[in-house]
Coordinates of C-alpha atoms and ligand atoms in Angstrom, one line a residue:
M228 CA -17.4 29.4 -22.5
V229 CA -17.3 26.9 -19.6
N230 CA -14.6 24.6 -18.6
L231 CA -15.1 21.1 -17.2
V232 CA -13.3 20.1 -14.0
L233 CA -12.7 16.3 -13.8
V234 CA -12.5 15.0 -10.3
L235 CA -11.3 11.4 -10.1
G236 CA -12.3 8.8 -7.5
D237 CA -9.0 9.3 -5.5
Q238 CA -9.2 13.1 -5.7
L239 CA -11.9 13.7 -3.1
S240 CA -10.3 16.8 -1.6
P241 CA -12.0 20.2 -1.5
G242 CA -8.6 22.0 -2.0
L243 CA -7.7 20.0 -5.1
S244 CA -5.6 22.0 -7.6
A245 CA -8.1 21.6 -10.4
L246 CA -10.9 23.0 -8.2
R247 CA -8.8 25.9 -7.2
E248 CA -8.0 26.8 -10.8
A249 CA -11.7 26.6 -11.8
D250 CA -14.5 29.2 -11.6
K251 CA -17.3 28.0 -9.4
S252 CA -19.8 30.4 -11.0
S253 CA -19.4 29.0 -14.5
D254 CA -17.4 25.8 -14.6
I255 CA -18.9 22.3 -14.3
V256 CA -17.4 19.5 -12.1
V257 CA -17.5 16.1 -13.8
M258 CA -17.4 13.0 -11.8
A259 CA -18.1 9.5 -13.1
E260 CA -18.2 5.9 -12.1
V261 CA -16.9 4.1 -15.1
A262 CA -16.4 0.4 -15.9
D263 CA -12.8 0.9 -17.1
E264 CA -11.6 2.3 -13.8
A265 CA -13.6 -0.2 -11.9
S266 CA -12.1 -3.1 -13.8
Y267 CA -8.6 -2.3 -15.1
V268 CA -7.8 -4.8 -12.4
A269 CA -10.5 -6.8 -10.6
H270 CA -10.5 -4.6 -7.5
H271 CA -11.6 -5.9 -4.2
P272 CA -15.4 -5.2 -4.0
K273 CA -14.9 -3.3 -0.7
K274 CA -12.5 -0.9 -2.4
I275 CA -15.0 -0.2 -5.2
A276 CA -17.9 0.3 -2.7
F277 CA -15.7 2.6 -0.6
L278 CA -14.8 4.8 -3.6
F279 CA -18.2 5.0 -5.2
A280 CA -19.8 5.8 -1.8
A281 CA -17.2 8.4 -1.1
M282 CA -17.5 9.9 -4.7
R283 CA -21.2 10.2 -4.4
K284 CA -21.0 11.9 -1.0
F285 CA -18.2 14.2 -2.2
A286 CA -20.3 15.3 -5.2
G287 CA -23.1 16.2 -2.7
R288 CA -20.7 18.2 -0.7
L289 CA -19.4 20.1 -3.8
K290 CA -23.1 20.9 -4.7
D291 CA -23.7 22.2 -1.2
D292 CA -20.6 24.4 -1.6
G293 CA -22.1 26.0 -4.7
W294 CA -20.5 23.9 -7.5
T295 CA -22.5 22.6 -10.5
V296 CA -21.7 18.9 -10.6
D297 CA -22.5 16.5 -13.5
Y298 CA -22.3 13.1 -11.9
T299 CA -22.6 9.8 -13.8
K300 CA -23.4 6.6 -12.0
L301 CA -22.0 3.3 -13.2
G302 CA -23.8 2.1 -16.4
E303 CA -25.4 5.4 -17.1
G304 CA -22.7 6.8 -19.4
S305 CA -19.5 5.8 -21.3
D306 CA -17.2 3.1 -19.9
S307 CA -14.1 5.3 -19.9
I308 CA -13.1 8.6 -18.4
C309 CA -12.2 9.9 -21.9
G310 CA -15.6 8.8 -23.3
I311 CA -17.3 10.7 -20.4
L312 CA -15.3 13.8 -21.1
M313 CA -16.1 13.7 -24.8
A314 CA -19.8 13.4 -24.1
K315 CA -19.8 16.1 -21.4
A316 CA -17.7 18.5 -23.4
Q317 CA -20.3 18.3 -26.1
D318 CA -23.3 18.5 -23.7
H319 CA -21.9 21.7 -22.0
D320 CA -20.1 23.1 -25.0
A321 CA -17.0 23.2 -22.9
K322 CA -13.6 24.7 -24.0
E323 CA -11.2 22.6 -21.9
V324 CA -11.0 20.1 -19.1
L325 CA -9.0 20.9 -16.0
V326 CA -7.8 17.9 -14.0
T327 CA -5.3 17.3 -11.2
E328 CA -2.6 14.9 -12.4
P329 CA -3.8 11.3 -12.0
G330 CA -1.8 8.9 -9.9
E331 CA -1.1 6.4 -12.6
W332 CA 0.7 6.5 -16.0
R333 CA -2.1 4.6 -17.6
L334 CA -4.6 7.4 -16.9
I335 CA -2.2 10.3 -17.5
E336 CA -1.6 8.9 -21.0
A337 CA -5.3 8.2 -21.6
L338 CA -6.0 11.9 -20.9
E339 CA -3.2 13.1 -23.0
N340 CA -4.6 11.0 -25.9
C341 CA -8.2 11.9 -25.4
P342 CA -9.6 14.1 -28.3
V343 CA -10.6 16.9 -25.9
T344 CA -8.3 19.6 -24.6
V345 CA -7.2 18.4 -21.1
R346 CA -4.9 20.6 -18.9
Q347 CA -3.3 18.5 -16.2
L348 CA -2.3 20.4 -13.0
P349 CA 0.2 19.3 -10.3
D350 CA -1.2 17.3 -7.5
D351 CA -0.1 19.5 -4.6
R352 CA -1.7 17.3 -1.9
F353 CA 1.8 15.8 -1.7
I354 CA 4.5 17.5 0.3
A355 CA 7.2 17.1 -2.4
S356 CA 6.6 18.1 -6.0
H357 CA 8.1 16.0 -8.8
K358 CA 10.8 18.7 -9.2
E359 CA 11.7 18.7 -5.5
F360 CA 12.1 14.9 -5.6
E361 CA 14.1 15.0 -8.8
D362 CA 16.4 17.8 -7.4
W363 CA 17.0 15.6 -4.3
A364 CA 17.6 12.4 -6.3
K365 CA 19.8 13.9 -9.0
G366 CA 23.4 12.9 -8.8
R367 CA 23.0 10.5 -5.8
K368 CA 24.5 7.0 -6.1
T369 CA 21.7 5.5 -3.9
L370 CA 18.3 6.9 -3.1
R371 CA 17.8 6.0 0.5
M372 CA 14.5 7.1 2.1
E373 CA 16.1 8.2 5.4
Y374 CA 17.9 11.2 3.8
F375 CA 14.9 12.2 1.8
Y376 CA 12.8 12.0 5.0
R377 CA 15.1 14.4 6.8
E378 CA 14.5 17.0 4.1
M379 CA 10.8 16.5 4.5
R380 CA 11.0 17.0 8.3
K381 CA 12.9 20.3 7.7
K382 CA 10.4 21.4 5.0
T383 CA 7.3 20.7 7.1
G384 CA 8.9 21.6 10.5
L385 CA 7.2 18.5 12.0
M386 CA 8.8 17.4 15.3
M387 CA 11.7 19.9 14.8
D388 CA 13.5 22.1 17.3
G389 CA 14.8 24.7 14.9
E390 CA 17.1 22.9 12.5
E391 CA 17.5 19.9 14.8
P392 CA 15.1 16.9 15.2
A393 CA 13.1 16.9 18.4
G394 CA 14.7 14.7 21.0
G395 CA 18.0 14.8 19.2
Q396 CA 17.5 11.8 16.9
W397 CA 15.9 11.7 13.4
N398 CA 14.7 8.1 13.8
Y399 CA 13.6 6.1 16.8
D400 CA 13.1 2.8 15.0
E401 CA 15.2 0.8 17.5
D402 CA 12.3 1.2 19.9
N403 CA 9.8 0.0 17.3
R404 CA 10.4 -3.7 16.9
K405 CA 8.9 -5.3 19.9
P406 CA 7.5 -8.8 19.6
P407 CA 3.7 -9.3 20.0
P408 CA 2.3 -8.4 23.4
D409 CA 0.1 -11.0 25.2
G410 CA -3.0 -9.1 24.2
I411 CA -4.3 -6.0 22.5
D412 CA -6.1 -3.3 24.5
Y413 CA -7.5 -1.5 21.4
S414 CA -10.9 -2.4 20.2
G415 CA -10.0 -1.5 16.6
P416 CA -10.8 1.1 14.0
M417 CA -14.0 3.2 14.3
Q418 CA -16.8 1.6 12.3
F419 CA -19.6 3.4 10.5
T420 CA -23.1 2.0 9.7
P421 CA -24.0 2.3 6.0
D422 CA -26.9 4.7 5.3
D423 CA -29.4 4.2 2.4
E424 CA -27.1 5.9 -0.1
I425 CA -24.3 3.5 0.8
E426 CA -26.6 0.5 0.8
E427 CA -27.5 1.4 -2.8
V428 CA -23.8 1.3 -3.7
L429 CA -23.3 -2.0 -1.8
Q430 CA -26.1 -3.6 -3.8
L431 CA -24.7 -2.2 -7.1
V432 CA -21.2 -3.6 -6.3
E433 CA -22.6 -7.0 -5.3
R434 CA -24.5 -7.1 -8.6
R435 CA -21.6 -6.0 -10.8
F436 CA -18.5 -7.1 -9.0
G437 CA -19.7 -9.8 -6.7
N438 CA -17.5 -12.5 -8.4
S439 CA -14.2 -10.7 -7.7
F440 CA -12.0 -11.8 -4.8
G441 CA -13.1 -10.1 -1.6
D442 CA -16.2 -9.6 0.6
V443 CA -18.1 -6.4 0.3
R444 CA -19.9 -6.9 3.6
P445 CA -19.7 -6.1 6.4
F446 CA -19.0 -2.6 5.2
W447 CA -18.0 0.0 7.9
F448 CA -15.4 2.3 6.3
A449 CA -15.7 6.0 6.7
T450 CA -16.9 7.5 3.4
D451 CA -16.5 11.3 3.9
S452 CA -13.9 13.5 5.5
G453 CA -16.0 14.1 8.6
Q454 CA -16.2 10.4 9.4
A455 CA -12.5 9.9 8.5
R456 CA -11.6 12.7 11.0
Q457 CA -13.6 11.0 13.7
H458 CA -11.8 7.7 12.8
L459 CA -8.4 9.5 13.1
A460 CA -9.2 11.1 16.4
H461 CA -10.3 7.7 17.8
W462 CA -7.1 6.1 16.7
V463 CA -4.8 8.9 18.0
K464 CA -6.4 8.6 21.4
K465 CA -6.8 4.8 21.7
A466 CA -4.0 3.2 19.6
L467 CA -1.2 5.7 18.7
P468 CA 0.6 5.4 22.0
D469 CA 1.3 1.7 21.3
F470 CA 1.6 2.1 17.5
G471 CA 5.4 2.4 17.5
A472 CA 6.5 -0.4 19.8
Y473 CA 4.2 -3.0 18.2
Q474 CA 4.3 -1.7 14.6
D475 CA 6.0 -4.9 13.3
A476 CA 4.1 -7.4 15.5
M477 CA 1.4 -9.8 14.2
I478 CA -1.2 -11.8 16.3
D479 CA -3.7 -14.4 15.0
D480 CA -7.0 -12.7 14.2
E481 CA -5.8 -9.3 15.4
R482 CA -6.2 -7.7 11.9
F483 CA -5.4 -4.1 12.7
M484 CA -3.1 -4.4 15.8
Y485 CA -2.4 -0.7 16.6
H486 CA -2.3 0.4 13.0
A487 CA -4.1 3.6 11.8
L488 CA -6.0 2.3 8.8
V489 CA -5.6 5.8 7.3
G490 CA -4.0 4.9 4.0
L491 CA -7.3 4.4 2.2
Y492 CA -8.6 7.7 3.5
I493 CA -5.5 9.7 2.7
N494 CA -5.0 8.2 -0.8
A495 CA -8.6 8.9 -1.8
G496 CA -8.3 12.5 -0.5
L497 CA -10.6 12.3 2.5
L498 CA -7.7 13.1 4.9
D499 CA -4.8 15.4 4.2
P500 CA -1.4 13.9 5.0
L501 CA -0.2 17.0 6.8
E502 CA -3.4 17.2 8.8
V503 CA -2.9 13.6 9.9
C504 CA 0.7 14.3 10.9
R505 CA -0.2 17.5 12.8
A506 CA -2.8 15.5 14.8
V507 CA 0.0 13.0 15.8
E508 CA 2.5 15.8 16.6
D509 CA -0.1 17.5 18.8
A510 CA -0.7 14.3 20.7
W511 CA 3.0 14.0 21.3
Q512 CA 3.4 17.6 22.3
A513 CA 0.5 17.2 24.8
G514 CA 2.5 14.3 26.4
D515 CA 0.0 11.6 25.4
V516 CA 2.2 9.7 23.0
P517 CA 5.9 8.6 23.3
I518 CA 8.3 10.1 20.8
N519 CA 9.1 6.7 19.1
A520 CA 5.4 6.3 18.2
A521 CA 4.9 9.9 16.9
E522 CA 8.2 10.0 15.0
G523 CA 7.7 6.5 13.6
F524 CA 4.3 7.3 12.3
I525 CA 5.2 10.7 10.8
R526 CA 8.1 9.1 9.0
Q527 CA 5.7 6.7 7.3
I528 CA 3.7 9.6 5.9
I529 CA 6.2 12.3 5.0
G530 CA 9.1 9.9 4.5
W531 CA 7.9 6.6 3.0
R532 CA 4.7 7.8 1.3
E533 CA 6.4 10.7 -0.4
Y534 CA 9.5 8.8 -1.3
I535 CA 7.5 6.0 -2.9
R536 CA 5.6 8.4 -5.0
G537 CA 8.8 10.1 -6.1
I538 CA 10.2 6.8 -7.3
Y539 CA 7.1 5.9 -9.2
F540 CA 7.1 9.1 -11.2
R541 CA 10.9 9.2 -11.6
E542 CA 11.2 5.6 -12.9
G543 CA 8.4 5.9 -15.5
P544 CA 5.7 3.7 -17.0
D545 CA 7.8 0.5 -17.5
Y546 CA 8.5 0.2 -13.7
T547 CA 5.7 -2.3 -13.2
R548 CA 7.2 -4.7 -15.8
R549 CA 10.7 -4.9 -14.2
N550 CA 11.9 -8.4 -13.2
G551 CA 15.5 -8.0 -12.0
L552 CA 15.7 -11.5 -10.6
G553 CA 14.0 -13.2 -13.6
H554 CA 11.2 -14.8 -11.5
D555 CA 8.6 -16.6 -13.6
R556 CA 6.5 -18.8 -11.4
D557 CA 2.7 -18.4 -11.4
L558 CA 1.0 -17.0 -8.3
P559 CA -0.5 -20.0 -6.4
G560 CA -4.2 -20.4 -5.6
L561 CA -3.5 -19.9 -1.9
Y562 CA -3.3 -16.1 -2.6
W563 CA -7.0 -16.3 -3.8
G564 CA -8.1 -18.2 -0.7
D565 CA -7.3 -21.9 -1.6
R566 CA -6.6 -23.9 1.5
T567 CA -3.0 -23.7 2.8
R568 CA -1.3 -25.4 5.7
M569 CA 0.8 -22.3 6.3
N570 CA -1.0 -20.4 9.1
C571 CA 0.8 -17.1 8.4
L572 CA -0.4 -17.0 4.8
H573 CA -3.8 -18.3 5.8
Q574 CA -4.2 -15.4 8.3
C575 CA -3.0 -12.7 6.0
V576 CA -5.0 -13.8 2.9
T577 CA -8.2 -14.4 4.9
Q578 CA -8.1 -10.9 6.4
T579 CA -7.3 -9.4 3.0
K580 CA -10.4 -11.1 1.6
E581 CA -12.6 -10.0 4.4
E582 CA -11.2 -6.5 5.2
A583 CA -9.3 -5.4 2.0
Y584 CA -6.6 -4.7 4.6
A585 CA -3.3 -6.0 5.9
H586 CA -0.7 -4.0 7.7
H587 CA 2.8 -3.3 6.5
I588 CA 4.7 -6.2 8.0
Q589 CA 2.0 -8.7 6.8
R590 CA 2.3 -7.3 3.3
L591 CA 6.1 -7.3 3.4
M592 CA 7.2 -10.2 5.5
I593 CA 4.3 -12.7 4.9
T594 CA 2.7 -12.4 1.5
G595 CA 5.6 -10.5 -0.1
N596 CA 8.3 -12.6 1.5
F597 CA 6.7 -15.9 0.4
A598 CA 6.2 -14.6 -3.2
L599 CA 9.8 -13.5 -3.4
L600 CA 11.2 -16.7 -1.9
A601 CA 9.0 -18.8 -4.2
G602 CA 10.1 -16.9 -7.3
I603 CA 6.7 -15.7 -8.4
E604 CA 6.6 -13.4 -11.4
P605 CA 6.6 -9.8 -10.1
A606 CA 4.0 -8.6 -12.6
Q607 CA 1.6 -11.2 -11.1
V608 CA 2.5 -10.1 -7.5
H609 CA 1.9 -6.5 -8.5
D610 CA -1.5 -7.4 -10.0
W611 CA -2.5 -9.1 -6.8
Y612 CA -1.6 -6.2 -4.5
L613 CA -3.2 -3.7 -6.8
R614 CA -6.4 -5.7 -6.7
V615 CA -6.8 -6.7 -3.1
Y616 CA -6.2 -3.6 -0.8
A617 CA -8.6 -0.7 -0.3
D618 CA -5.6 1.7 -0.3
A619 CA -4.0 0.4 -3.6
Y620 CA -3.3 2.8 -6.4
E621 CA -0.4 2.2 -8.8
W622 CA 1.7 5.2 -7.7
V623 CA 2.0 3.7 -4.2
E624 CA 1.5 0.0 -4.7
A625 CA 4.0 -0.6 -7.5
P626 CA 7.1 0.8 -5.8
N627 CA 6.2 -1.1 -2.7
V628 CA 5.7 -4.3 -4.5
I629 CA 8.1 -4.3 -7.5
G630 CA 10.8 -2.4 -5.5
M631 CA 10.6 -2.9 -1.8
S632 CA 9.0 -6.3 -1.6
Q633 CA 10.1 -8.2 -4.8
F634 CA 13.5 -6.6 -5.4
A635 CA 12.5 -6.6 -9.1
D636 CA 13.9 -3.1 -9.7
G637 CA 17.5 -4.2 -9.1
G638 CA 17.8 -2.4 -5.7
I639 CA 16.6 1.1 -6.3
I640 CA 14.3 1.1 -3.2
A641 CA 15.7 -1.7 -1.1
S642 CA 19.4 -2.2 -0.4
K643 CA 18.8 -5.9 0.2
P644 CA 15.9 -8.3 -0.5
Y645 CA 13.3 -8.5 2.3
V646 CA 13.5 -12.3 2.8
S647 CA 13.4 -14.3 6.0
S648 CA 13.1 -17.8 7.2
A649 CA 10.5 -18.8 9.9
N650 CA 12.8 -17.4 12.6
Y651 CA 11.6 -13.8 12.0
I652 CA 8.0 -14.8 11.7
K653 CA 8.1 -16.8 14.8
K654 CA 9.7 -13.9 16.7
M655 CA 7.3 -11.3 15.5
S656 CA 4.0 -13.2 15.4
T657 CA 1.9 -15.8 17.1
Y658 CA 1.2 -17.4 13.7
C659 CA 3.7 -20.2 14.1
D660 CA 2.1 -21.4 17.4
N661 CA -1.0 -22.4 15.4
C662 CA 0.5 -23.8 12.3
E663 CA 0.6 -27.3 10.8
Y664 CA 4.3 -26.7 10.0
S665 CA 7.1 -26.3 12.6
A666 CA 9.0 -23.0 12.5
T667 CA 12.0 -24.7 14.3
T668 CA 12.2 -27.7 11.9
K669 CA 14.6 -27.0 9.1
T670 CA 14.2 -30.1 7.0
G671 CA 12.1 -33.3 6.8
E672 CA 8.6 -33.9 8.2
G673 CA 6.8 -30.7 9.2
A674 CA 9.7 -28.4 8.2
C675 CA 8.4 -24.9 7.6
P676 CA 8.5 -24.0 3.9
F677 CA 10.0 -20.6 4.7
N678 CA 13.0 -22.4 6.1
L679 CA 13.5 -24.4 2.9
L680 CA 12.7 -21.6 0.5
Y681 CA 14.9 -19.0 2.3
W682 CA 18.1 -21.0 1.5
H683 CA 16.8 -22.0 -1.9
F684 CA 16.4 -18.3 -2.8
L685 CA 19.8 -17.3 -1.5
D686 CA 21.5 -20.3 -3.2
R687 CA 19.9 -19.7 -6.6
H688 CA 20.7 -15.9 -6.5
R689 CA 24.2 -16.2 -5.1
D690 CA 25.7 -14.3 -8.0
K691 CA 23.6 -11.3 -7.2
F692 CA 23.8 -11.2 -3.5
E693 CA 27.1 -12.7 -2.2
N694 CA 28.9 -9.4 -2.5
N695 CA 26.1 -7.3 -1.1
P696 CA 27.5 -6.2 2.3
R697 CA 24.0 -6.3 3.9
I698 CA 23.5 -9.9 3.2
S699 CA 26.9 -11.5 2.3
R700 CA 27.2 -12.9 5.9
V701 CA 24.5 -15.4 5.4
Y702 CA 26.5 -17.1 2.7
S703 CA 29.2 -18.0 5.2
T704 CA 26.5 -19.7 7.3
W705 CA 25.3 -21.5 4.2
D706 CA 28.8 -22.6 3.3
R707 CA 29.5 -23.9 6.8
M708 CA 26.5 -26.2 6.6
D709 CA 27.1 -29.8 5.9
A710 CA 27.0 -30.5 2.1
D711 CA 24.4 -33.2 2.5
K712 CA 22.2 -30.8 4.5
R713 CA 22.4 -28.2 1.8
K714 CA 21.5 -30.7 -0.8
T715 CA 18.5 -31.9 1.3
I716 CA 17.3 -28.3 1.8
V717 CA 17.4 -27.5 -2.0
S718 CA 15.7 -30.8 -3.0
E719 CA 13.0 -30.4 -0.4
A720 CA 12.4 -26.8 -1.5
D721 CA 12.2 -28.0 -5.1
A722 CA 9.7 -30.7 -4.1
F723 CA 7.6 -28.2 -2.2
L724 CA 7.5 -25.8 -5.2
D725 CA 6.5 -28.7 -7.5
R726 CA 3.6 -29.6 -5.3
M727 CA 2.5 -26.0 -5.1
D728 CA 2.7 -25.6 -8.9
K729 CA 0.6 -28.7 -9.3
G730 CA -2.1 -27.1 -7.2
E731 CA -1.7 -29.4 -4.2
T732 CA -2.4 -28.0 -0.8
V733 CA 0.9 -26.8 0.7
Ligands
LIG89 P1 0.0 2.5 9.2 O1 0.9 1.4 9.5 O2 -0.8 3.0 10.3 O3 0.9 3.7 8.6 C1 0.6 5.0 8.4 C2 0.6 5.5 7.0 O4 1.9 5.7 6.5 C3 -0.1 4.7 6.0 O5 -1.5 4.8 6.0 C4 0.5 5.2 4.7 O6 -0.2 6.4 4.3 C5 1.9 5.6 5.1 N1 2.9 4.5 4.7 C6 3.5 3.6 5.6 N2 4.3 2.9 4.9 C7 4.2 3.3 3.6 C8 4.9 2.8 2.4 N3 5.8 1.9 2.4 N4 4.5 3.4 1.3 C9 3.6 4.4 1.2 N5 2.9 4.9 2.3 C10 3.3 4.3 3.5 N6 0.4 1.5 0.9 C11 -0.6 2.1 0.2 O7 -1.1 3.2 0.6 N7 -1.2 1.5 -0.9 C12 -0.7 0.3 -1.3 O8 -1.2 -0.2 -2.3 C13 0.4 -0.3 -0.6 N8 0.9 -1.5 -1.0 C14 1.9 -2.1 -0.3 C15 2.5 -3.3 -0.8 C16 3.5 -3.9 -0.1 C17 4.1 -5.2 -0.6 C18 4.1 -3.2 1.0 C19 5.2 -3.8 1.8 C20 3.5 -2.1 1.5 C21 2.5 -1.4 0.8 N9 1.9 -0.2 1.3 C22 0.9 0.3 0.5 C23 2.5 0.5 2.4 C24 1.8 0.1 3.8 O9 1.8 -1.3 3.9 C25 0.4 0.7 3.9 O10 0.4 2.1 3.6 C26 -0.2 0.5 5.2 O11 -0.2 -0.9 5.6 C27 -1.6 1.0 5.3 O12 -2.2 0.7 6.5 P2 -2.4 1.8 7.7 O13 -3.0 3.0 7.1 O14 -3.0 1.1 8.8 O15 -0.9 2.2 7.9
LIG90 C1 -9.9 3.0 -8.4 C2 -11.1 3.7 -9.0 C3 -12.3 3.0 -9.3 C4 -12.5 1.6 -8.8 N1 -13.3 3.5 -9.9 C5 -13.2 4.8 -10.3 C6 -14.3 5.4 -11.1 O1 -15.3 4.8 -11.4 N2 -14.1 6.7 -11.4 C7 -13.0 7.4 -11.1 O2 -13.0 8.6 -11.5 N3 -12.0 6.8 -10.5 C8 -12.1 5.6 -10.1 N4 -11.0 5.0 -9.4 C9 -9.8 5.8 -9.2 C10 -8.9 5.8 -10.5 O3 -8.6 4.5 -10.9 C11 -7.6 6.6 -10.1 O4 -7.9 7.9 -10.2 C12 -6.4 6.2 -11.0 O5 -6.1 4.9 -10.9 C13 -5.2 7.1 -10.7 O6 -4.8 7.0 -9.4
LIG91 FE1 4.3 -19.5 8.6 FE2 6.2 -21.4 8.9 FE3 5.3 -20.1 11.0 FE4 3.8 -21.8 9.7 S1 5.7 -22.3 10.8 S2 3.2 -19.8 10.5 S3 4.4 -21.6 7.6 S4 6.4 -19.2 9.3

């Protein structure tokens, strides 16, 4: 009897555990474009196009490698993964379905409840297994990424001198916070011209998902591992040397800065995280890249990415509904492209719509910071991030949004809320130079909303933060302010939020 091997849209890796477990000579690979996966949130059309194109190419590659592949295009079969499996199990008289564990509780549970026998195997494309993360986390009062990261450095041997970190330090972040340079000498990520197969996908996505937020064209993402590797090599050569220093900087219309744009490729399985790290380590060993850039990048992958996944699976399915600060405001229309006078938000939302991309500091300190300061309901913020980025899957998006950005998990990931006034944004970007508001004006005409909302946030959550050693200092500054000034800030912030809630342009 044959088995089916289900390969999901973000499992496009030839070494996938489910493929390793299967018998190429008799088992059948099942891949399917289904309405449920394409619409459990209204994904950015570029993300759907990227995944469908990459799925179709991967199916072709598996066939070339000798697999029998049963591929269903959108609209040609059931709307759900379980429905597809039931139909295919009957068609092929299959005994069981092998699948590598999906990256989302929703789908794990759907497969558990599907009336066919499904065997879920560990996803060992990650460096730490669930058990390793659990063993590390067990008994610790706080789960700080830095200590987990050091374990991953030792485990992988990346940038290690025996038991010690290369260069004598684990972390070179103090060299990685430079303000924006005058210009960028990187022409941006490698771009690929769509072939006929991809053009067919683009037209399908335009027809079926054209009304969702986001532009499907121009489309130039890599859609197979060969292209993704070319993209990686281009970035290592042209941008990695400056990645570290300018990692946190933002410049008007410079959408990628020196960032790698590899998240979407790694998360879909086109690039292996260790292969990416080895390419970076090699460039550093060859003397082409400074240590702060190489270490800073490798930390993002074997530190942050693995840690974030560990938290998602440790915390369980209710994590996305947490709301530790009790925020309940609706997400304003400016997140969907309504006009805003705030240039920082305009820049980040516009590029998100056009590219399905924003880099980390844009996500954390612009769109995330504003949502947190304004008190937007975390579930709505989570929904927005899951929809709009090409690299978004719940296992990675939810801890970043609910935990790191919105402090809605009560401080499991972040030891303090990531909030800032305009000061930080002015220092780290050029956005304030081109804004209708004034970053240096604290109250009154032209005052930057971040300046008002920053104090409004701290004031309304005083009970939660005034004893937090990482943030308590700011309360002394607030208390030293003239009482009338404090009152003005709070009432101007309230008036701003009222205008925003009414749908006025803010
Ligand atoms: P680079 O800046 O070049 O970084 C290299 C790689 O490191 C990334 O590709 C990614 O694989 C990894 N990485 C870096 N930081 C993180 C992190 N915090 N968590 C996990 N991996 C990390 N990342 C996603 O992959 N999917 C998401 O849906 C996602 N949502 C986010 C939401 C918020 C609010 C925040 C603050 C961060 C989010 N991130 C997410 C993390 C990070 O912003 C993206 O991984 C990164 O911007 C992707 O762009 P890049 O490939 O150019 O990254
Ligand atoms: C994100 C996504 C989309 C848009 N479409 C499909 C699809 O049609 N078929 C499929 O197998 N997978 C798709 N995916 C990826 C899944 O949603 C993903 O595997 C789960 O969210 C778990 O990470
Ligand atoms: Fe954003 Fe304020 Fe700067 Fe304008 S002045 S870009 S609103 S931080």
